[in-house]
mmCIF file of C-alpha atoms in Angstrom:
data_model
loop_
_atom_site.group_PDB
_atom_site.id
_atom_site.type_symbol
_atom_site.label_atom_id
_atom_site.label_comp_id
_atom_site.label_asym_id
_atom_site.label_seq_id
_atom_site.Cartn_x
_atom_site.Cartn_y
_atom_site.Cartn_z
ATOM 1 C CA MET P 24 93.847 77.323 94.638
ATOM 2 C CA ALA P 25 95.386 79.128 97.626
ATOM 3 C CA PHE P 26 93.321 81.569 99.631
ATOM 4 C CA GLN P 27 93.817 85.170 98.490
ATOM 5 C CA ARG P 28 93.475 87.941 101.036
ATOM 6 C CA GLN P 29 92.200 91.416 100.166
ATOM 7 C CA ARG P 30 90.649 90.192 96.902
ATOM 8 C CA LEU P 31 87.346 91.870 96.086
ATOM 9 C CA SER P 32 85.506 88.670 95.213
ATOM 10 C CA ARG P 33 81.770 88.313 94.636
ATOM 11 C CA ARG P 34 81.494 86.886 98.155
ATOM 12 C CA VAL P 35 83.151 89.969 99.681
ATOM 13 C CA VAL P 36 80.980 92.332 97.627
ATOM 14 C CA ASN P 37 77.882 90.479 98.817
ATOM 15 C CA ASP P 38 79.079 90.840 102.412
ATOM 16 C CA LEU P 39 79.642 94.568 101.917
ATOM 17 C CA GLN P 40 76.195 94.995 100.411
ATOM 18 C CA LYS P 41 74.560 93.190 103.340
ATOM 19 C CA ARG P 42 76.531 95.260 105.840
ATOM 20 C CA SER P 43 75.839 98.625 104.202
ATOM 21 C CA THR P 44 72.433 98.488 102.482
ATOM 22 C CA SER P 45 70.417 99.236 105.600
ATOM 23 C CA GLY P 46 72.602 102.288 106.225
ATOM 24 C CA VAL P 47 71.614 103.748 102.846
ATOM 25 C CA PHE P 48 68.058 104.245 104.114
ATOM 26 C CA PHE P 49 69.380 106.276 107.047
ATOM 27 C CA TYR P 50 71.494 108.324 104.625
ATOM 28 C CA MET P 51 68.300 109.194 102.778
ATOM 29 C CA LEU P 52 66.369 109.921 105.980
ATOM 30 C CA VAL P 53 68.834 112.111 107.874
ATOM 31 C CA PRO P 54 69.291 115.090 105.429
ATOM 32 C CA PRO P 55 65.545 115.912 105.241
ATOM 33 C CA VAL P 56 65.402 115.747 109.036
ATOM 34 C CA LEU P 57 68.320 118.186 109.259
ATOM 35 C CA PHE P 58 66.868 120.696 106.832
ATOM 36 C CA PHE P 59 63.154 120.499 107.649
ATOM 37 C CA THR P 60 63.038 120.274 111.448
ATOM 38 C CA ASP P 61 63.790 123.924 112.195
ATOM 39 C CA GLY P 62 62.836 125.341 108.813
ATOM 40 C CA TYR P 63 66.425 125.644 107.560
ATOM 41 C CA ILE P 64 65.376 124.618 104.037
ATOM 42 C CA LEU P 65 62.950 127.569 103.877
ATOM 43 C CA ARG P 66 65.722 130.003 104.743
ATOM 44 C CA HIS P 67 68.286 128.406 102.393
ATOM 45 C CA LEU P 68 66.184 126.722 99.735
ATOM 46 C CA THR P 69 68.608 126.433 96.798
ATOM 47 C CA PRO P 70 71.682 124.914 98.530
ATOM 48 C CA SER P 71 69.449 122.621 100.574
ATOM 49 C CA LEU P 72 67.619 121.290 97.512
ATOM 50 C CA ILE P 73 70.865 120.805 95.574
ATOM 51 C CA PHE P 74 72.428 118.843 98.427
ATOM 52 C CA LEU P 75 69.285 116.780 99.024
ATOM 53 C CA SER P 76 68.900 115.968 95.316
ATOM 54 C CA ILE P 77 72.491 114.887 94.749
ATOM 55 C CA PHE P 78 72.755 112.836 97.912
ATOM 56 C CA THR P 79 69.345 111.192 97.493
ATOM 57 C CA LEU P 80 70.042 110.258 93.863
ATOM 58 C CA ILE P 81 73.330 108.599 94.835
ATOM 59 C CA CYS P 82 71.593 106.619 97.584
ATOM 60 C CA LEU P 83 68.777 105.549 95.257
ATOM 61 C CA PHE P 84 71.334 104.484 92.671
ATOM 62 C CA ARG P 85 73.071 102.303 95.273
ATOM 63 C CA LEU P 86 69.791 100.611 96.190
ATOM 64 C CA VAL P 87 68.895 99.999 92.543
ATOM 65 C CA HIS P 88 72.367 98.633 91.842
ATOM 66 C CA VAL P 89 72.136 96.181 94.748
ATOM 67 C CA HIS P 90 68.823 94.924 93.368
ATOM 68 C CA ILE P 91 70.186 94.594 89.814
ATOM 69 C CA SER P 92 73.373 92.839 90.912
ATOM 70 C CA LYS P 93 71.311 90.099 92.562
ATOM 71 C CA LYS P 94 69.424 89.460 89.323
ATOM 72 C CA THR P 95 72.340 89.392 86.887
ATOM 73 C CA PRO P 96 74.241 86.175 86.083
ATOM 74 C CA ASP P 97 77.472 85.482 87.951
ATOM 75 C CA THR P 98 79.822 85.882 84.987
ATOM 76 C CA ARG P 99 83.284 87.441 85.015
ATOM 77 C CA ARG P 100 82.205 90.365 82.835
ATOM 78 C CA HIS P 101 79.152 91.254 84.940
ATOM 79 C CA ASP P 102 81.098 90.618 88.128
ATOM 80 C CA THR P 103 83.849 93.084 87.208
ATOM 81 C CA TRP P 104 81.333 95.727 86.139
ATOM 82 C CA HIS P 105 79.276 95.423 89.319
ATOM 83 C CA LYS P 106 82.356 95.595 91.541
ATOM 84 C CA ALA P 107 83.489 98.807 89.865
ATOM 85 C CA VAL P 108 80.027 100.402 90.080
ATOM 86 C CA PHE P 109 79.671 99.313 93.698
ATOM 87 C CA VAL P 110 82.991 100.844 94.752
ATOM 88 C CA VAL P 111 82.393 104.089 92.832
ATOM 89 C CA SER P 112 78.894 104.463 94.315
ATOM 90 C CA ILE P 113 80.224 104.053 97.855
ATOM 91 C CA LEU P 114 83.014 106.566 97.370
ATOM 92 C CA SER P 115 80.559 108.951 95.680
ATOM 93 C CA THR P 116 78.336 108.772 98.755
ATOM 94 C CA ALA P 117 81.237 109.687 101.038
ATOM 95 C CA LEU P 118 82.479 112.441 98.739
ATOM 96 C CA ALA P 119 79.021 113.986 98.261
ATOM 97 C CA TRP P 120 78.392 114.118 101.992
ATOM 98 C CA GLY P 121 81.929 115.251 102.818
ATOM 99 C CA VAL P 122 81.949 118.118 100.314
ATOM 100 C CA GLY P 123 78.327 119.055 101.098
ATOM 101 C CA SER P 124 78.954 119.206 104.835
ATOM 102 C CA ALA P 125 82.096 121.313 104.277
ATOM 103 C CA ILE P 126 80.133 123.809 102.161
ATOM 104 C CA PHE P 127 77.477 124.191 104.841
ATOM 105 C CA LEU P 128 80.135 124.600 107.518
ATOM 106 C CA LEU P 129 81.878 127.301 105.503
ATOM 107 C CA TYR P 130 78.978 129.285 104.048
ATOM 108 C CA SER P 131 76.194 128.878 106.549
ATOM 109 C CA ASP P 132 76.222 131.138 109.584
ATOM 110 C CA GLU P 133 73.765 129.046 111.601
ATOM 111 C CA ARG P 134 75.369 127.217 114.518
ATOM 112 C CA THR P 135 72.645 124.601 114.684
ATOM 113 C CA ILE P 136 73.300 123.296 111.184
ATOM 114 C CA HIS P 137 77.052 123.335 111.910
ATOM 115 C CA LEU P 138 76.577 121.144 114.963
ATOM 116 C CA LEU P 139 74.185 118.775 113.241
ATOM 117 C CA MET P 140 76.435 118.445 110.196
ATOM 118 C CA ILE P 141 79.459 117.562 112.319
ATOM 119 C CA ILE P 142 77.510 115.044 114.399
ATOM 120 C CA CYS P 143 76.077 113.348 111.297
ATOM 121 C CA THR P 144 79.432 113.382 109.509
ATOM 122 C CA VAL P 145 81.155 111.697 112.444
ATOM 123 C CA GLY P 146 78.321 109.169 112.794
ATOM 124 C CA PHE P 147 78.115 108.356 109.074
ATOM 125 C CA CYS P 148 81.885 108.016 108.902
ATOM 126 C CA ALA P 149 81.979 105.525 111.781
ATOM 127 C CA GLY P 150 79.134 103.484 110.305
ATOM 128 C CA GLY P 151 80.736 103.421 106.864
ATOM 129 C CA VAL P 152 84.144 102.414 108.173
ATOM 130 C CA ILE P 153 82.649 99.516 110.133
ATOM 131 C CA SER P 154 80.602 98.411 107.127
ATOM 132 C CA PHE P 155 83.463 98.571 104.632
ATOM 133 C CA MET P 156 86.403 97.419 106.752
ATOM 134 C CA PRO P 157 86.537 94.027 104.916
ATOM 135 C CA VAL P 158 88.124 96.046 102.068
ATOM 136 C CA LEU P 159 90.759 98.195 103.734
ATOM 137 C CA TYR P 160 91.254 100.752 100.971
ATOM 138 C CA LEU P 161 87.486 101.259 100.796
ATOM 139 C CA ALA P 162 87.155 101.855 104.547
ATOM 140 C CA VAL P 163 90.112 104.258 104.653
ATOM 141 C CA SER P 164 88.985 106.126 101.525
ATOM 142 C CA TYR P 165 85.468 106.448 102.921
ATOM 143 C CA ASN P 166 86.905 107.805 106.138
ATOM 144 C CA PHE P 167 89.009 110.457 104.411
ATOM 145 C CA LEU P 168 86.382 111.511 101.863
ATOM 146 C CA MET P 169 83.867 112.023 104.667
ATOM 147 C CA LEU P 170 86.070 113.728 107.235
ATOM 148 C CA VAL P 171 88.837 115.593 105.390
ATOM 149 C CA PRO P 172 86.520 118.187 103.740
ATOM 150 C CA ALA P 173 84.799 118.848 107.080
ATOM 151 C CA ILE P 174 88.151 119.094 108.896
ATOM 152 C CA ALA P 175 89.410 121.526 106.258
ATOM 153 C CA ALA P 176 86.240 123.598 106.620
ATOM 154 C CA VAL P 177 86.651 123.739 110.409
ATOM 155 C CA PHE P 178 90.236 124.994 110.125
ATOM 156 C CA ILE P 179 89.390 127.460 107.340
ATOM 157 C CA GLY P 180 86.531 128.830 109.439
ATOM 158 C CA GLY P 181 89.103 129.428 112.180
ATOM 159 C CA ASP P 182 86.676 129.528 115.092
ATOM 160 C CA ALA P 183 87.159 125.988 116.471
ATOM 161 C CA PRO P 184 90.682 124.647 115.798
ATOM 162 C CA SER P 185 90.393 122.248 118.730
ATOM 163 C CA LEU P 186 87.395 120.638 116.990
ATOM 164 C CA GLY P 187 89.493 120.174 113.856
ATOM 165 C CA ILE P 188 92.270 118.516 115.876
ATOM 166 C CA ALA P 189 89.733 116.235 117.574
ATOM 167 C CA MET P 190 88.351 115.220 114.180
ATOM 168 C CA ILE P 191 91.863 114.428 112.899
ATOM 169 C CA LEU P 192 92.489 112.203 115.910
ATOM 170 C CA TYR P 193 89.082 110.594 115.362
ATOM 171 C CA SER P 194 89.962 109.866 111.721
ATOM 172 C CA ILE P 195 93.246 108.257 112.778
ATOM 173 C CA TYR P 196 91.364 106.163 115.338
ATOM 174 C CA LEU P 197 88.982 104.972 112.627
ATOM 175 C CA VAL P 198 91.953 103.927 110.476
ATOM 176 C CA LEU P 199 93.276 101.823 113.372
ATOM 177 C CA ILE P 200 89.827 100.250 113.815
ATOM 178 C CA SER P 201 89.761 99.544 110.069
ATOM 179 C CA LEU P 202 93.108 97.743 110.245
ATOM 180 C CA ARG P 203 92.032 95.551 113.133
ATOM 181 C CA GLY P 204 88.571 94.811 111.734
ATOM 182 C CA ASN P 205 89.996 94.038 108.299
ATOM 183 C CA HIS P 206 92.488 91.577 109.804
ATOM 184 C CA GLU P 207 89.770 89.825 111.833
ATOM 185 C CA TYR P 208 87.426 89.626 108.828
ATOM 186 C CA TRP P 209 90.012 88.016 106.555
ATOM 187 C CA ASN P 210 91.114 85.613 109.291
ATOM 188 C CA ALA P 211 87.504 84.474 109.625
ATOM 189 C CA LEU P 212 87.099 84.216 105.853
ATOM 190 C CA GLU P 213 90.314 82.208 105.528
ATOM 191 C CA ASN P 214 89.231 79.825 108.281
ATOM 192 C CA GLU P 215 85.915 79.338 106.500
ATOM 193 C CA TYR P 216 87.744 78.692 103.218
ATOM 194 C CA LEU P 217 90.105 76.152 104.830
ATOM 195 C CA LEU P 218 87.159 74.387 106.451
ATOM 196 C CA GLU P 219 85.349 74.143 103.098
ATOM 197 C CA GLU P 220 88.531 72.846 101.435
ATOM 198 C CA LYS P 221 88.948 70.225 104.134
ATOM 199 C CA THR P 222 85.328 69.196 103.755
ATOM 200 C CA ARG P 223 85.794 68.870 99.980
ATOM 201 C CA GLU P 224 88.914 66.795 100.478
ATOM 202 C CA LEU P 225 87.086 64.481 102.867
ATOM 203 C CA GLU P 226 84.219 64.127 100.389
ATOM 204 C CA ILE P 227 86.642 63.247 97.598
ATOM 205 C CA THR P 228 88.510 60.814 99.838
ATOM 206 C CA SER P 229 85.295 59.125 100.901
ATOM 207 C CA ARG P 230 84.237 58.425 97.320
ATOM 208 C CA THR P 231 87.542 57.609 95.587
ATOM 209 C CA ASP P 232 89.895 54.675 95.640
ATOM 210 C CA VAL P 233 93.137 55.788 97.281
ATOM 211 C CA LEU P 234 95.391 53.785 94.961
ATOM 212 C CA THR P 235 93.916 54.441 91.518
ATOM 213 C CA GLY P 236 91.977 57.672 92.032
ATOM 214 C CA LEU P 237 88.863 56.072 90.521
ATOM 215 C CA TYR P 238 85.516 55.984 92.282
ATOM 216 C CA ASN P 239 85.391 53.370 95.023
ATOM 217 C CA ARG P 240 82.776 50.650 95.319
ATOM 218 C CA ARG P 241 80.626 52.420 97.890
ATOM 219 C CA TYR P 242 80.314 55.570 95.791
ATOM 220 C CA PHE P 243 79.793 53.532 92.636
ATOM 221 C CA ASP P 244 76.817 51.840 94.266
ATOM 222 C CA GLU P 245 75.324 55.261 95.011
ATOM 223 C CA LEU P 246 75.851 56.404 91.407
ATOM 224 C CA PHE P 247 74.489 53.115 90.101
ATOM 225 C CA GLU P 248 71.270 53.603 92.059
ATOM 226 C CA ARG P 249 70.938 57.184 90.794
ATOM 227 C CA GLU P 250 71.545 56.290 87.136
ATOM 228 C CA TRP P 251 69.215 53.306 87.387
ATOM 229 C CA GLY P 252 66.398 55.625 88.457
ATOM 230 C CA LEU P 253 67.184 58.200 85.762
ATOM 231 C CA CYS P 254 67.305 55.624 82.960
ATOM 232 C CA SER P 255 64.119 54.054 84.263
ATOM 233 C CA ARG P 256 62.282 57.378 84.020
ATOM 234 C CA ARG P 257 63.750 58.149 80.595
ATOM 235 C CA LYS P 258 63.293 54.570 79.376
ATOM 236 C CA SER P 259 66.856 54.691 78.063
ATOM 237 C CA PRO P 260 69.483 51.908 78.053
ATOM 238 C CA LEU P 261 71.958 51.424 80.872
ATOM 239 C CA THR P 262 75.025 49.303 80.149
ATOM 240 C CA LEU P 263 77.429 47.780 82.645
ATOM 241 C CA LEU P 264 80.928 46.493 81.934
ATOM 242 C CA ILE P 265 82.949 44.485 84.446
ATOM 243 C CA CYS P 266 86.598 43.696 83.737
ATOM 244 C CA ASP P 267 89.133 41.685 85.688
ATOM 245 C CA ILE P 268 92.914 41.565 85.198
ATOM 246 C CA ASP P 269 94.025 38.118 84.068
ATOM 247 C CA HIS P 270 96.622 36.327 86.234
ATOM 248 C CA PHE P 271 96.997 39.325 88.521
ATOM 249 C CA LYS P 272 97.974 37.096 91.436
ATOM 250 C CA LYS P 273 100.956 35.971 89.389
ATOM 251 C CA VAL P 274 101.971 39.621 88.908
ATOM 252 C CA ASN P 275 101.980 40.153 92.677
ATOM 253 C CA ASP P 276 103.759 36.872 93.388
ATOM 254 C CA THR P 277 106.426 37.425 90.724
ATOM 255 C CA HIS P 278 107.089 41.142 90.955
ATOM 256 C CA GLY P 279 105.754 42.065 94.384
ATOM 257 C CA HIS P 280 102.749 44.017 95.585
ATOM 258 C CA PRO P 281 104.276 47.480 94.887
ATOM 259 C CA ALA P 282 104.632 46.427 91.251
ATOM 260 C CA GLY P 283 101.039 45.156 91.321
ATOM 261 C CA ASP P 284 99.884 48.517 92.651
ATOM 262 C CA GLU P 285 101.652 50.341 89.830
ATOM 263 C CA TYR P 286 100.048 48.005 87.311
ATOM 264 C CA LEU P 287 96.608 48.702 88.774
ATOM 265 C CA LYS P 288 97.270 52.415 88.320
ATOM 266 C CA LEU P 289 98.236 51.807 84.690
ATOM 267 C CA ILE P 290 95.051 49.816 84.028
ATOM 268 C CA SER P 291 92.898 52.511 85.624
ATOM 269 C CA ARG P 292 94.453 55.161 83.357
ATOM 270 C CA LEU P 293 93.866 53.046 80.250
ATOM 271 C CA ILE P 294 90.217 52.481 81.168
ATOM 272 C CA GLN P 295 89.715 56.229 81.591
ATOM 273 C CA GLN P 296 91.321 56.839 78.197
ATOM 274 C CA VAL P 297 88.703 54.647 76.523
ATOM 275 C CA PHE P 298 85.612 55.684 78.496
ATOM 276 C CA GLN P 299 85.834 59.473 78.302
ATOM 277 C CA ARG P 300 82.246 60.728 78.382
ATOM 278 C CA GLU P 301 81.338 62.798 81.412
ATOM 279 C CA THR P 302 78.504 60.378 82.053
ATOM 280 C CA ASP P 303 80.742 57.271 81.910
ATOM 281 C CA LEU P 304 81.299 56.133 85.489
ATOM 282 C CA VAL P 305 84.511 54.177 86.109
ATOM 283 C CA ALA P 306 85.239 52.579 89.473
ATOM 284 C CA ARG P 307 87.534 50.083 91.105
ATOM 285 C CA TYR P 308 85.132 47.461 92.373
ATOM 286 C CA GLY P 309 87.582 45.441 94.390
ATOM 287 C CA GLY P 310 91.085 43.969 94.058
ATOM 288 C CA GLU P 311 91.877 43.747 90.360
ATOM 289 C CA GLU P 312 88.252 44.184 89.264
ATOM 290 C CA PHE P 313 86.912 47.349 87.619
ATOM 291 C CA VAL P 314 83.404 48.395 86.599
ATOM 292 C CA VAL P 315 82.174 50.902 84.036
ATOM 293 C CA LEU P 316 78.593 52.161 84.050
ATOM 294 C CA LEU P 317 77.432 53.681 80.765
ATOM 295 C CA PRO P 318 74.061 55.485 80.753
ATOM 296 C CA ASP P 319 72.376 55.917 77.355
ATOM 297 C CA ARG P 320 74.743 53.515 75.602
ATOM 298 C CA ASP P 321 73.813 50.057 74.267
ATOM 299 C CA ALA P 322 75.742 46.795 74.581
ATOM 300 C CA GLU P 323 76.955 46.685 70.979
ATOM 301 C CA HIS P 324 78.571 50.093 71.174
ATOM 302 C CA THR P 325 80.074 49.145 74.524
ATOM 303 C CA ARG P 326 81.498 45.940 72.982
ATOM 304 C CA GLU P 327 83.450 48.095 70.497
ATOM 305 C CA LEU P 328 84.860 50.175 73.345
ATOM 306 C CA ALA P 329 85.680 47.007 75.288
ATOM 307 C CA GLN P 330 87.604 45.660 72.298
ATOM 308 C CA ARG P 331 89.590 48.871 72.121
ATOM 309 C CA LEU P 332 90.316 48.633 75.847
ATOM 310 C CA GLY P 333 91.382 44.998 75.553
ATOM 311 C CA LYS P 334 93.874 45.815 72.789
ATOM 312 C CA LYS P 335 95.325 48.775 74.706
ATOM 313 C CA ILE P 336 95.900 46.661 77.798
ATOM 314 C CA GLU P 337 97.231 43.680 75.832
ATOM 315 C CA THR P 338 99.939 45.862 74.276
ATOM 316 C CA ALA P 339 100.652 47.978 77.364
ATOM 317 C CA VAL P 340 103.904 47.221 79.157
ATOM 318 C CA LEU P 341 104.828 48.428 82.615
ATOM 319 C CA GLU P 342 108.532 48.611 83.347
ATOM 320 C CA TYR P 343 109.168 48.191 87.059
ATOM 321 C CA ASN P 344 112.628 47.704 88.542
ATOM 322 C CA LYS P 345 113.987 46.861 85.085
ATOM 323 C CA GLU P 346 111.338 44.158 84.664
ATOM 324 C CA LYS P 347 108.448 44.224 82.198
ATOM 325 C CA ILE P 348 104.917 43.504 83.321
ATOM 326 C CA GLN P 349 102.297 42.704 80.700
ATOM 327 C CA THR P 350 98.988 40.876 80.897
ATOM 328 C CA THR P 351 95.376 41.001 79.651
ATOM 329 C CA ILE P 352 91.854 41.492 80.953
ATOM 330 C CA SER P 353 88.606 39.567 80.726
ATOM 331 C CA GLN P 354 85.419 41.583 80.254
ATOM 332 C CA GLY P 355 81.720 41.028 80.714
ATOM 333 C CA VAL P 356 79.102 43.372 79.253
ATOM 334 C CA THR P 357 75.359 43.530 79.711
ATOM 335 C CA SER P 358 72.654 46.091 79.121
ATOM 336 C CA CYS P 359 68.991 46.740 79.797
ATOM 337 C CA ILE P 360 66.341 49.417 79.965
ATOM 338 C CA PRO P 361 65.607 49.635 83.701
ATOM 339 C CA ALA P 362 62.035 49.251 84.856
ATOM 340 C CA PRO P 363 60.572 50.242 88.221
ATOM 341 C CA ASP P 364 59.942 46.626 89.196
ATOM 342 C CA MET P 365 63.469 45.455 88.277
ATOM 343 C CA ASP P 366 66.289 44.914 90.756
ATOM 344 C CA ARG P 367 69.460 46.694 89.675
ATOM 345 C CA ASP P 368 71.596 43.941 91.239
ATOM 346 C CA VAL P 369 70.406 41.703 88.405
ATOM 347 C CA LEU P 370 72.471 43.793 85.999
ATOM 348 C CA LEU P 371 75.545 43.359 88.186
ATOM 349 C CA THR P 372 75.042 39.613 88.350
ATOM 350 C CA ARG P 373 74.639 39.306 84.586
ATOM 351 C CA ALA P 374 77.759 41.370 83.881
ATOM 352 C CA ASP P 375 79.731 39.415 86.481
ATOM 353 C CA ASN P 376 78.609 36.086 85.013
ATOM 354 C CA ALA P 377 79.574 37.285 81.523
ATOM 355 C CA MET P 378 83.001 38.257 82.800
ATOM 356 C CA TYR P 379 83.546 34.783 84.323
ATOM 357 C CA GLU P 380 82.436 33.218 81.037
ATOM 358 C CA ALA P 381 85.235 35.246 79.396
ATOM 359 C CA LYS P 382 87.651 33.849 82.001
ATOM 360 C CA ASN P 383 86.495 30.287 81.402
ATOM 361 C CA ALA P 384 86.750 30.769 77.642
ATOM 362 C CA GLY P 385 90.496 31.300 77.910
ATOM 363 C CA ARG P 386 90.782 34.869 79.244
ATOM 364 C CA ASN P 387 91.469 38.037 77.248
ATOM 365 C CA LYS P 388 87.907 37.733 75.949
ATOM 366 C CA ILE P 389 84.756 39.844 75.899
ATOM 367 C CA MET P 390 81.418 38.230 76.640
ATOM 368 C CA VAL P 391 78.176 40.120 76.108
ATOM 369 C CA ASP P 392 74.977 39.123 77.894
ATOM 370 C CA MET P 393 72.166 39.992 75.467
ATOM 371 C CA GLN P 394 69.209 38.918 77.618
#
């Protein structure tokens, strides 16, 4: 999936919450300082209490929502709901402060509260824009909701038009900062995404066979060791099947190695069609040899699957350069319940020996080691 810019993903929301949560505490701290320090709240009790109550409740809601969002499961439904609530709570914070500051600028005749309101509005606006610039519309909306009501109040008051002009220029400057910061954030996020994708690709390449797309031998050995330990602890059966394409050298000699490669791809697809459980581990073990590791499955059940595989391959025909390629496979199957004192290589040896017995018995056979 290609990287999508400007998408409000869970990762971006988490970044926004980390960037802005600490600021919420300052939002809750500053209004009481404004109203209590010089006794303003005593002189204007009702408007002060209304503003403090509304603004504090919004801030508390944001803190509670951050806590809840961390506890809820990461499902699409919850994710969409939390994004919407998060955005609305942020814009509500800006709108509540913007409208509240404008009201105090218009209806209060005290110069001190005017000055403090403008200073806090400018400071809160800058902090919010920096915090929310990863989402451009959020940063710009926050900017306007905070500053536009105060700017309007300054012009309506009519006593400081130069201050209103300065605030307009300041708002424009914050928009420019938002654009630059947003671009830098998404460049960094895209680089991180591309690095993770490259790492994933390297991991896949390191554990898969380039030709067939199956697990390679090295990764199969790692999975074998893991499943051996799991089955040992569960005391459950672990079955191993080894199969080898009959007369594959003749295919290469007669039709060429490119044709042999295509035939190997066909065989790998047929094996995957038969062994379809998520826990069935199919790998190319080397050359024309394939292995299938089957946790929690006994040898008799595996023999039935091996018979089905043998018939599919026996009847499969690859047309290559107007020539038909058709052959068979020989299979060896063995199973055991791993024990802590057992060597897992013993299982490989038994399956390999059973496969060679199938070869010696005339090929296109299945031999099961029932030790």
